[in-house]
PDB file of C-alpha atoms in Angstrom:
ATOM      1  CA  UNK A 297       0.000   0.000   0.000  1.00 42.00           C
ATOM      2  CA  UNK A 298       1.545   3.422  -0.880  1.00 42.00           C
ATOM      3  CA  UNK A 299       3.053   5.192   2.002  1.00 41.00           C
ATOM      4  CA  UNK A 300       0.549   7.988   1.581  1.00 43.00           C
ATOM      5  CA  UNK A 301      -2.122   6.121   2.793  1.00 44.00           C
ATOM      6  CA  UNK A 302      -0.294   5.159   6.130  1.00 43.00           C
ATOM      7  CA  UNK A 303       1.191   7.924   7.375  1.00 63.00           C
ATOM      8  CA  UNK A 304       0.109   9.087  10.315  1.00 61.00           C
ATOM      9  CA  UNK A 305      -0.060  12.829   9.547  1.00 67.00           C
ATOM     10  CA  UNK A 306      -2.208  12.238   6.710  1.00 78.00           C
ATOM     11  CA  UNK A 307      -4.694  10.763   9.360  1.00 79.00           C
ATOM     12  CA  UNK A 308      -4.214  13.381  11.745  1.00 87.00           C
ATOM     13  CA  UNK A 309      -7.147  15.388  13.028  1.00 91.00           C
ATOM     14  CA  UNK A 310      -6.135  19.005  12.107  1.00 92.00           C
ATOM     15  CA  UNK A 311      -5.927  21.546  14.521  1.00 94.00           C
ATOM     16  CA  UNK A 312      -8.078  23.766  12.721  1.00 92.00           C
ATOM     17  CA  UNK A 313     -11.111  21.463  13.128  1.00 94.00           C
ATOM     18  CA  UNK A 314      -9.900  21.279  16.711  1.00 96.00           C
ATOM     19  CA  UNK A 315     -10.522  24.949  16.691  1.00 96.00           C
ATOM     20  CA  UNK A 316     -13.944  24.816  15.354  1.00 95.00           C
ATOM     21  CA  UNK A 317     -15.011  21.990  17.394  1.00 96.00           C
ATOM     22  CA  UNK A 318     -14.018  23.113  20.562  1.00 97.00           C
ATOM     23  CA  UNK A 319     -16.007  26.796  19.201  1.00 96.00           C
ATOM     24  CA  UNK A 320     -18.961  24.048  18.780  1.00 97.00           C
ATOM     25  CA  UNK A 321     -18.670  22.904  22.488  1.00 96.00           C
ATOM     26  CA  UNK A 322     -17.838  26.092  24.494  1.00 95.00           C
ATOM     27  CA  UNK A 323     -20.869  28.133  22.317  1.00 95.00           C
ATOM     28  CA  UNK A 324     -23.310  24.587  22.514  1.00 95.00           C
ATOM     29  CA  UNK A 325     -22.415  25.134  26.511  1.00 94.00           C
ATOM     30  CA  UNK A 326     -23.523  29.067  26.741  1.00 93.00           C
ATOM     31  CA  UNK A 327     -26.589  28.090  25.106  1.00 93.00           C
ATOM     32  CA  UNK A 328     -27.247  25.069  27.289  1.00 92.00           C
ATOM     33  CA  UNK A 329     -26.469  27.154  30.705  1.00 90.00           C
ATOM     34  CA  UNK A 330     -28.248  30.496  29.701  1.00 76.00           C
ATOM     35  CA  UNK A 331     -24.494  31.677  30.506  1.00 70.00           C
ATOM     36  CA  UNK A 332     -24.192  33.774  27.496  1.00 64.00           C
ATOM     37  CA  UNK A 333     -25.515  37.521  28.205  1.00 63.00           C
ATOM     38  CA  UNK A 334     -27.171  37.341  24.259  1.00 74.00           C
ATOM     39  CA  UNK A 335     -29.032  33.822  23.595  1.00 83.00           C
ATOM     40  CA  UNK A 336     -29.370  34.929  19.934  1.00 85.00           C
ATOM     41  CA  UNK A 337     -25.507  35.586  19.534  1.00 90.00           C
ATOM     42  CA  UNK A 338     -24.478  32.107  21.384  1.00 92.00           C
ATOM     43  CA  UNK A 339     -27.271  30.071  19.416  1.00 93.00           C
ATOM     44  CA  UNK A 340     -25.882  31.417  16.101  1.00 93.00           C
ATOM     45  CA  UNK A 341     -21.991  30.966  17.194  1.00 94.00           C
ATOM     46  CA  UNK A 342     -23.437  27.094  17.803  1.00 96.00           C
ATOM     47  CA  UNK A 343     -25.336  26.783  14.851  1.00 94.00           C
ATOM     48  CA  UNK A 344     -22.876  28.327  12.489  1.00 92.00           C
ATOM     49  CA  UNK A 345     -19.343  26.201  13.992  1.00 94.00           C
ATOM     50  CA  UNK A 346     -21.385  23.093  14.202  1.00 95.00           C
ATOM     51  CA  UNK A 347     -22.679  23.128  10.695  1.00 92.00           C
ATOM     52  CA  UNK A 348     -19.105  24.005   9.719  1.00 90.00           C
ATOM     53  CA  UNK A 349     -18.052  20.566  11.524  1.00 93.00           C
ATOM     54  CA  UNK A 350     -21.449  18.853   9.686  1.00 92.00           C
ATOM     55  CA  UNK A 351     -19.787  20.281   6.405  1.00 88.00           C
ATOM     56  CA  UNK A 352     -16.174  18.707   7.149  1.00 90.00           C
ATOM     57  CA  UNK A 353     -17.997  15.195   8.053  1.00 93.00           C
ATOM     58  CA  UNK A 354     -19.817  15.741   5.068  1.00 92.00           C
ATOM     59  CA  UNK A 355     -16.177  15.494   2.693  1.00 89.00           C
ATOM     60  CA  UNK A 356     -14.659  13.555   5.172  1.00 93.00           C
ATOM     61  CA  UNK A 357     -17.321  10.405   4.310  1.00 94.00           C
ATOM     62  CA  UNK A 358     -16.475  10.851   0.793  1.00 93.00           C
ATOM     63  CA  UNK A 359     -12.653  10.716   0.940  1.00 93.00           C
ATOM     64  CA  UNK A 360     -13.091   7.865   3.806  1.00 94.00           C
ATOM     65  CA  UNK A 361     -15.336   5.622   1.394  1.00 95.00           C
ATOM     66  CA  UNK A 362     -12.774   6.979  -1.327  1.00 94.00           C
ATOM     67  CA  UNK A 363      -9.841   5.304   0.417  1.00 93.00           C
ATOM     68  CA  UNK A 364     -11.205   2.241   0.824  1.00 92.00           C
ATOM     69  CA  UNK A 365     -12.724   2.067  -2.414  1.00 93.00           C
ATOM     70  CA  UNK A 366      -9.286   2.311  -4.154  1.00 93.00           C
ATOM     71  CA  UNK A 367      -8.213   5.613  -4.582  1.00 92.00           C
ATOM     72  CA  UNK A 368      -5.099   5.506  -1.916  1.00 90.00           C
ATOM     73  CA  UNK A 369      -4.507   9.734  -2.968  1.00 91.00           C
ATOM     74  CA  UNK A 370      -7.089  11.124  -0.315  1.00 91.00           C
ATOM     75  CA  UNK A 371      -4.677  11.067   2.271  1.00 89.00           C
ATOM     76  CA  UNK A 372      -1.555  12.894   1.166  1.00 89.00           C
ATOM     77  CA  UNK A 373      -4.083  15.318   0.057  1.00 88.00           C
ATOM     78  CA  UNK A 374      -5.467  16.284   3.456  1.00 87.00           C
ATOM     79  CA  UNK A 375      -8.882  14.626   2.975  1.00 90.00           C
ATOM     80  CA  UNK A 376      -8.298  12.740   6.040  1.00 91.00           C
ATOM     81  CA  UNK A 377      -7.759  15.093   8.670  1.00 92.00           C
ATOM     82  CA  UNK A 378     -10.880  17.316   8.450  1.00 91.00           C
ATOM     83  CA  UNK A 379      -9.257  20.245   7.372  1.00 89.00           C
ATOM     84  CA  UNK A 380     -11.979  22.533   5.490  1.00 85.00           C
ATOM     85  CA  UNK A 381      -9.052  24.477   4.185  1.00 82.00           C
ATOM     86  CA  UNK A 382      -7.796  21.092   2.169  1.00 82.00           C
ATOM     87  CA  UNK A 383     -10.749  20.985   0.383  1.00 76.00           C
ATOM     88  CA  UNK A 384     -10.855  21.604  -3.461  1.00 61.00           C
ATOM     89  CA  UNK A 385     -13.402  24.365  -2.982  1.00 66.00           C
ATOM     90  CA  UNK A 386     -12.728  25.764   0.178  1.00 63.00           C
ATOM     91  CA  UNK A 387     -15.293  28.167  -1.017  1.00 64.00           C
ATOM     92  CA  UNK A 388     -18.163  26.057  -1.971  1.00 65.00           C
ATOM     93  CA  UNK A 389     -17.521  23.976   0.470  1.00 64.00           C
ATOM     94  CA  UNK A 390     -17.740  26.101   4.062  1.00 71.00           C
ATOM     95  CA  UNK A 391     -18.181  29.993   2.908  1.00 74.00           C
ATOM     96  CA  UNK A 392     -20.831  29.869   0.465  1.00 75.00           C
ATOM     97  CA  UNK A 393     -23.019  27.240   2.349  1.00 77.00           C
ATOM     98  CA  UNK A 394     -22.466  29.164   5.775  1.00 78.00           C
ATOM     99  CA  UNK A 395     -22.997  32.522   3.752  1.00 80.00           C
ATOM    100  CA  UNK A 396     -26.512  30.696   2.623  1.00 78.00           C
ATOM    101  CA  UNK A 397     -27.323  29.881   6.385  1.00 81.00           C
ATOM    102  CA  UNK A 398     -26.851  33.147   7.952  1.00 79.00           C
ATOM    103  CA  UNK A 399     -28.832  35.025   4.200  1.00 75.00           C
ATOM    104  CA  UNK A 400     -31.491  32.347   3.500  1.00 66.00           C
ATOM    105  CA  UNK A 401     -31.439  30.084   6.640  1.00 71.00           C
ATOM    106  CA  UNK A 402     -31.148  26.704   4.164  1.00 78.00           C
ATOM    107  CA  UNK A 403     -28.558  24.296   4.481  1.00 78.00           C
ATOM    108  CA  UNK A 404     -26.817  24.220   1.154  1.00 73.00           C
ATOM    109  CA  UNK A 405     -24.758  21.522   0.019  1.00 65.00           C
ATOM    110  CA  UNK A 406     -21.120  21.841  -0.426  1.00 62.00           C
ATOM    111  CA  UNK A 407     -18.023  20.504  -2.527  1.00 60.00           C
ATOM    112  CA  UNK A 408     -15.791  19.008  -3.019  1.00 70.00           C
ATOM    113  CA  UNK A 409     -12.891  16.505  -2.176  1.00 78.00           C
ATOM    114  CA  UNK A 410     -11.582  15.345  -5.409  1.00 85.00           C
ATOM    115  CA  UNK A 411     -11.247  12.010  -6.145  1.00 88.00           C
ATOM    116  CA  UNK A 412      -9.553  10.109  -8.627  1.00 90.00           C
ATOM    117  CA  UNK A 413     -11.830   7.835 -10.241  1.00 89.00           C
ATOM    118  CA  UNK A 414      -9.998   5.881 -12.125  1.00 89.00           C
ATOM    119  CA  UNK A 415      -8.355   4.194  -9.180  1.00 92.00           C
ATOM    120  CA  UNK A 416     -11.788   3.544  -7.815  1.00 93.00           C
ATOM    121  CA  UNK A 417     -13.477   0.434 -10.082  1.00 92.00           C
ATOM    122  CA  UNK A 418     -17.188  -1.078  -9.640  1.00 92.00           C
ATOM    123  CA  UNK A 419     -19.935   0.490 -10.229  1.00 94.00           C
ATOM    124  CA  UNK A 420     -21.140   0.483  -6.143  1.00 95.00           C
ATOM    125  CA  UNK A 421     -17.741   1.942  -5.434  1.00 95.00           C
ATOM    126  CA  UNK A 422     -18.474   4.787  -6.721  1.00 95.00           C
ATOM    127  CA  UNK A 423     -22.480   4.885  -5.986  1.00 96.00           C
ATOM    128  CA  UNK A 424     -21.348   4.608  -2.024  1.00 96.00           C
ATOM    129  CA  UNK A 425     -18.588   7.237  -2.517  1.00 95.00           C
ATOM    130  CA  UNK A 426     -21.173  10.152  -3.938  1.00 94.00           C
ATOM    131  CA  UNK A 427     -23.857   9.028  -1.007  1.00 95.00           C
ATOM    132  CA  UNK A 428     -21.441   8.986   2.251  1.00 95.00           C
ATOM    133  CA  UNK A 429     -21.774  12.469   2.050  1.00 93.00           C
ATOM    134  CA  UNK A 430     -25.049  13.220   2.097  1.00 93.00           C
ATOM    135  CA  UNK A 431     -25.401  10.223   4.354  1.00 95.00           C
ATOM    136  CA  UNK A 432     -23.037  11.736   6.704  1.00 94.00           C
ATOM    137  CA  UNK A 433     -25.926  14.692   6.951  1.00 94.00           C
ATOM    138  CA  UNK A 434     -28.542  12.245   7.971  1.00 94.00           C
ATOM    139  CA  UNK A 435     -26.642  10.927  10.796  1.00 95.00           C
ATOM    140  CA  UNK A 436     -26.291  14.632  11.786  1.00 95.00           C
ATOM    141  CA  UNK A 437     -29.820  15.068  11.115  1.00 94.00           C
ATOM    142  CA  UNK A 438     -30.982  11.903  13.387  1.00 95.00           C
ATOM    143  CA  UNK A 439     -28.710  13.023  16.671  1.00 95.00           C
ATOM    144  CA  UNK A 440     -29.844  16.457  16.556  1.00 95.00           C
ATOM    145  CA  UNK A 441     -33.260  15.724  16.670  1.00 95.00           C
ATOM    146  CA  UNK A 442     -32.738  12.048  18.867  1.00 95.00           C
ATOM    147  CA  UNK A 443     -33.974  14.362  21.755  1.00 94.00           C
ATOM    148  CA  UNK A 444     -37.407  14.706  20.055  1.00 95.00           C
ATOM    149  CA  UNK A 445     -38.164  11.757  18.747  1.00 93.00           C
ATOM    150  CA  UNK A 446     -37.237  10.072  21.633  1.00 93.00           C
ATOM    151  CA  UNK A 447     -39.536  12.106  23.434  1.00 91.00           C
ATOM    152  CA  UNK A 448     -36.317  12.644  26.152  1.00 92.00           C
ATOM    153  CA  UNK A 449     -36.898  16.959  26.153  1.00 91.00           C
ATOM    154  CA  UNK A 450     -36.994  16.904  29.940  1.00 90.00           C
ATOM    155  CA  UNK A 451     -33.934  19.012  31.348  1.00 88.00           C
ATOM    156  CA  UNK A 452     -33.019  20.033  27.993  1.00 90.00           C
ATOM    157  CA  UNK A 453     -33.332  24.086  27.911  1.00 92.00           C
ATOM    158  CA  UNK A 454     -35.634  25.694  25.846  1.00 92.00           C
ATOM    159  CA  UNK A 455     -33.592  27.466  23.766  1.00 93.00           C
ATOM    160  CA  UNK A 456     -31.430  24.408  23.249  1.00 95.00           C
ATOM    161  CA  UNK A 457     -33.923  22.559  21.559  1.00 94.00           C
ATOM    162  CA  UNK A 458     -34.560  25.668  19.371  1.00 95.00           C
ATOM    163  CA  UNK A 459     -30.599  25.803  18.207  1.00 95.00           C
ATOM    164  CA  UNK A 460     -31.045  21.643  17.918  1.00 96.00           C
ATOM    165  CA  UNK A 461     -34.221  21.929  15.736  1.00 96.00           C
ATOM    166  CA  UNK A 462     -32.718  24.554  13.314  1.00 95.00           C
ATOM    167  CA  UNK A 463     -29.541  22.581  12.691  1.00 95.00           C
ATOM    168  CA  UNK A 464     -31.305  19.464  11.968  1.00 95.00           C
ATOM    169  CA  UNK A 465     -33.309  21.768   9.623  1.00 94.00           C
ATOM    170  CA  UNK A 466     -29.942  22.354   8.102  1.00 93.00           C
ATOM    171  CA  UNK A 467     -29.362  19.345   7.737  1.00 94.00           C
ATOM    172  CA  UNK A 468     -32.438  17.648   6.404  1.00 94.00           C
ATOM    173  CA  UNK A 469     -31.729  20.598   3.822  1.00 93.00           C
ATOM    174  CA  UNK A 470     -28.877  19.744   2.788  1.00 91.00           C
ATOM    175  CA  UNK A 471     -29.254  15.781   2.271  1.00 92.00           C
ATOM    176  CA  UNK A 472     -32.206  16.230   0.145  1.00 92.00           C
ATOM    177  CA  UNK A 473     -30.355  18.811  -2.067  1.00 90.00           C
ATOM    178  CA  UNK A 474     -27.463  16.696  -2.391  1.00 90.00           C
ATOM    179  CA  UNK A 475     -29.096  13.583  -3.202  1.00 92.00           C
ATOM    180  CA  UNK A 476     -31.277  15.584  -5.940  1.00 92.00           C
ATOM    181  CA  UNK A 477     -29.947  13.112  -9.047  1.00 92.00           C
ATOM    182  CA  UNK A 478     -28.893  16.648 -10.596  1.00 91.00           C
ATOM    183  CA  UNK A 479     -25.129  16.323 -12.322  1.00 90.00           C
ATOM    184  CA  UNK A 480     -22.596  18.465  -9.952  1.00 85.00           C
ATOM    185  CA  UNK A 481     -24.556  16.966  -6.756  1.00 90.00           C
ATOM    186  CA  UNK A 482     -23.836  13.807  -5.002  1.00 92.00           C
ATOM    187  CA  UNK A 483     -27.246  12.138  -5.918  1.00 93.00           C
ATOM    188  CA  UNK A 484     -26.130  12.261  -9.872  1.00 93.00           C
ATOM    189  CA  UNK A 485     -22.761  11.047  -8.670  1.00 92.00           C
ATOM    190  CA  UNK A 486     -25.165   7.825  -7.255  1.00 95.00           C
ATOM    191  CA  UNK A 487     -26.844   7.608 -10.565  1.00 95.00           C
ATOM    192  CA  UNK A 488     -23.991   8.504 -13.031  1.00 94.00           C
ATOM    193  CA  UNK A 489     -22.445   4.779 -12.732  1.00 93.00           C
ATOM    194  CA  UNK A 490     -25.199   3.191 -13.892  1.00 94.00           C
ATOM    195  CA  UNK A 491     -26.127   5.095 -17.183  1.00 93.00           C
ATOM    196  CA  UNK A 492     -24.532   4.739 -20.091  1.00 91.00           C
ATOM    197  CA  UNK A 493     -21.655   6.025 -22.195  1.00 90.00           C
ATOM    198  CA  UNK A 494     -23.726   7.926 -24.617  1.00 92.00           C
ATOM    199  CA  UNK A 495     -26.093   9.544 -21.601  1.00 92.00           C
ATOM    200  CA  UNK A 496     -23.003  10.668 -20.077  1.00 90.00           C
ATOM    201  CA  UNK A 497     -21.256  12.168 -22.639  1.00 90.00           C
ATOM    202  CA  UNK A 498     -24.856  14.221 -23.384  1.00 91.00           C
ATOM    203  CA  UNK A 499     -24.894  15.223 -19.787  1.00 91.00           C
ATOM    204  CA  UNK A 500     -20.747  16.171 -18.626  1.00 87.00           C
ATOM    205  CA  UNK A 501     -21.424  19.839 -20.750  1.00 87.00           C
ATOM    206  CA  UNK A 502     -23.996  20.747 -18.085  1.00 85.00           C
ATOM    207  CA  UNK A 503     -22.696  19.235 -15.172  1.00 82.00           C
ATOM    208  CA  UNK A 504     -21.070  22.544 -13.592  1.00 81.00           C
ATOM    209  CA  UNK A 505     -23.968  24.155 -13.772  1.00 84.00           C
ATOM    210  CA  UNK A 506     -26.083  21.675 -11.750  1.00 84.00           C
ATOM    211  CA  UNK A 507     -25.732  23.190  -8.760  1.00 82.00           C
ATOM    212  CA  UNK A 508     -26.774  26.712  -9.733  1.00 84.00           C
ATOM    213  CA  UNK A 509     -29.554  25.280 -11.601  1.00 89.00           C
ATOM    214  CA  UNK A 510     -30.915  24.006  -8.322  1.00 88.00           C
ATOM    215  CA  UNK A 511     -30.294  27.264  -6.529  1.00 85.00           C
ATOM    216  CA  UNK A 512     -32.187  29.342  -8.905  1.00 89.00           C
ATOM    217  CA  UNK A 513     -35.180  26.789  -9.161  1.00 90.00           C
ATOM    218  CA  UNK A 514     -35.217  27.297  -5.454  1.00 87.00           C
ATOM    219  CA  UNK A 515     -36.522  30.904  -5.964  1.00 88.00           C
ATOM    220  CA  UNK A 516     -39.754  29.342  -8.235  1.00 93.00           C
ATOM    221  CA  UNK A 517     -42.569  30.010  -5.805  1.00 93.00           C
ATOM    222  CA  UNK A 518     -44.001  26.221  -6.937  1.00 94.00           C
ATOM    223  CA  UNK A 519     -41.060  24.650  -6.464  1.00 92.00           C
ATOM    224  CA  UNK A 520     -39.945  26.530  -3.107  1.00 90.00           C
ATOM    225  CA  UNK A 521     -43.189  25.504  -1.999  1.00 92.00           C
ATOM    226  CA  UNK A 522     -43.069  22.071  -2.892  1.00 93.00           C
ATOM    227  CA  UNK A 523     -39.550  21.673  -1.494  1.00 91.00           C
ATOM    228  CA  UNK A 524     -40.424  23.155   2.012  1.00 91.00           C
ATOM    229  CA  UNK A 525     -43.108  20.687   1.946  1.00 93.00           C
ATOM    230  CA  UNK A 526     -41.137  17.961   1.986  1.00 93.00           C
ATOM    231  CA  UNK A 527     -38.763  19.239   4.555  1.00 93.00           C
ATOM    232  CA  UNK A 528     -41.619  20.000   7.150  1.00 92.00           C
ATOM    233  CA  UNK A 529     -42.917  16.709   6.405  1.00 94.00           C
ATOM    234  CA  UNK A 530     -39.808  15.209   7.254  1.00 93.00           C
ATOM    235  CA  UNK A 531     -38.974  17.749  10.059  1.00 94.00           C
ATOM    236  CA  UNK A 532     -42.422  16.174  11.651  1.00 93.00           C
ATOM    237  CA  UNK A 533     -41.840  13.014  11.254  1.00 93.00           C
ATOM    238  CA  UNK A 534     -38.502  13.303  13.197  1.00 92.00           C
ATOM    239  CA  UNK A 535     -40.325  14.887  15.671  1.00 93.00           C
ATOM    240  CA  UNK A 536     -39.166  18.146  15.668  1.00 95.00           C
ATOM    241  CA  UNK A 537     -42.231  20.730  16.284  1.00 93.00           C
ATOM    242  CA  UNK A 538     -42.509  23.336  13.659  1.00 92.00           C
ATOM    243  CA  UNK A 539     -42.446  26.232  17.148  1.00 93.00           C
ATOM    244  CA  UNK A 540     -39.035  24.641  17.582  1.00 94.00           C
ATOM    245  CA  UNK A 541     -37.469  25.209  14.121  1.00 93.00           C
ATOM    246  CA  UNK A 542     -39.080  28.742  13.527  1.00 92.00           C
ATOM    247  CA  UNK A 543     -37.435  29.631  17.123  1.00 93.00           C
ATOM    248  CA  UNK A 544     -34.463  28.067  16.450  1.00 93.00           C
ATOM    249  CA  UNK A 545     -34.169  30.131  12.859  1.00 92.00           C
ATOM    250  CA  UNK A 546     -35.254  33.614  14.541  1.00 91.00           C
ATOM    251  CA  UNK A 547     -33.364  33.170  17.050  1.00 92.00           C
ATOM    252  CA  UNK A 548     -30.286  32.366  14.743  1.00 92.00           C
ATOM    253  CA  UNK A 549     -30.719  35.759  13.292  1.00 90.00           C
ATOM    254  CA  UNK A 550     -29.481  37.123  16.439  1.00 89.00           C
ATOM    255  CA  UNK A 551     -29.345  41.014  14.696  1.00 87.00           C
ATOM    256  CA  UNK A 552     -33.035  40.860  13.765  1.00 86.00           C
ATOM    257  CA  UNK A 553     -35.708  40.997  16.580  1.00 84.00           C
ATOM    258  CA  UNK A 554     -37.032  37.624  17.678  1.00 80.00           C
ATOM    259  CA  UNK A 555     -41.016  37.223  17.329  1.00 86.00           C
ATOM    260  CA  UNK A 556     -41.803  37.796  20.903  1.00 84.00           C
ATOM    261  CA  UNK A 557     -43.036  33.651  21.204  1.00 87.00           C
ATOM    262  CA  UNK A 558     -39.318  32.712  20.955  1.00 86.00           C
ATOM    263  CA  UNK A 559     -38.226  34.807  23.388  1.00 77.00           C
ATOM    264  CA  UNK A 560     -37.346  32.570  26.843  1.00 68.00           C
TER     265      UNK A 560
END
């Protein structure tokens, strides 16, 4: 196996993930305690670092189902330590979906760790290594909002459970997005193995502009409507109260003023 797959720096949890982690757990506690003299301020200093750390998982499934579906280059290029500022993209990848949370409140899906394909062969190789991502979201999505469908609330603070219900928002967001079968997001990347030759050659022209595509469909009142939908269906049937979510996003926006039924 090449050396750049067993090194242990390549494996290394980076310090800068460290950093935004341990933002995640101090900001998670002032929310928790009440400690923090602004609510709003602490929720969206939670929100924001631990959708950062959703969005490193996020690439880190990919490159992890990369490595061990052949393509032994993920490590030497930083894939493997969580690094957001490895990435390909750094800027579609954290700043642009954070810049989407904090304008539109919608998790939007990032990219990308780039992965050598050729090294990867089999067509459910390279299904699995488009859907970890996304995947990695649902997991997110499923221990933010364990609290609530586990009806297990009691002792957990109110506004707590707001901050919890808007990133699981985010995330439910986010994994439908990015398992739209769309080319330039992870649920064509599912698809794209099976089709053939002459499909994909008609498709690769369009496939960078996928992504924007979806974006400005977003802003189709029909669509928006459909879309949001889907995500309160799903946002119920976690468990997660609508109250909770609409908080959770008010709240977020920590410079506007809170509807005065959020306020705790």
């Amino acid at each position: 196996m090449s050396t750049a797959t067993t090194r242990h720096d390549d494996r290394r949890i980076s310090s800068v993930f460290l950093a935004i982690l341990a933002v995640m757990a101090v900001t998670g506690w002032a929310v928790w305690s009440d400690f923090a003299a602004s609510p709003g301020l602490a929720i969206f200093l939670f929100v924001t670092s631990a959708w950062i750390v959703s969005l490193c998982l996020h690439e880190y499934a990919h490159a992890r189902t990369a490595l061990h579906g052949g393509d032994i280059t993920v490590g030497a290029k930083g894939y493997l330590t969580l690094n957001p500022l490895a990435y390909t993209h750094a800027v579609l990848s954290v700043i642009l979906p954070v810049l989407f949370v904090i304008m539109g409140g919608i998790g939007l899906p990032g990219g990308a760790v780039f992965i050598e394909r050729g090294r990867v062969h089999g067509r459910w190789k390279h299904s699995l290594i488009s859907a970890a991502g996304p995947l990695a979201n649902v997991l997110f999505a499923i221990v933010c909002t364990a609290p609530f469908w586990l009806d297990a609330l009691d002792g957990v603070p109110v506004p707590f459970q707001y901050a919890l219900a808007f990133l699981a928002f985010l995330q439910v967001t986010a994994a439908l997005l990015n398992l739209l079968p769309v080319p330039g997001l992870d649920g064509y990347g599912v698809v794209e193995p099976w089709l053939s030759y002459h499909v994909k050659r008609q498709i690769e022209p369009y496939a960078p502009y996928g992504f924007f595509v979806v974006i400005a469909l977003l802003f189709v009142p029909a669509i928006n409507g459909a879309f949001f939908d889907a995500i309160d269906a799903l946002m119920r049937a976690l468990g997660v109260p609508e109250l909770s979510r609409y908080c959770g996003s008010n709240l977020f926006r920590f410079w506007e003023d809170a509807p005065e039924i959020c306020l705790v």
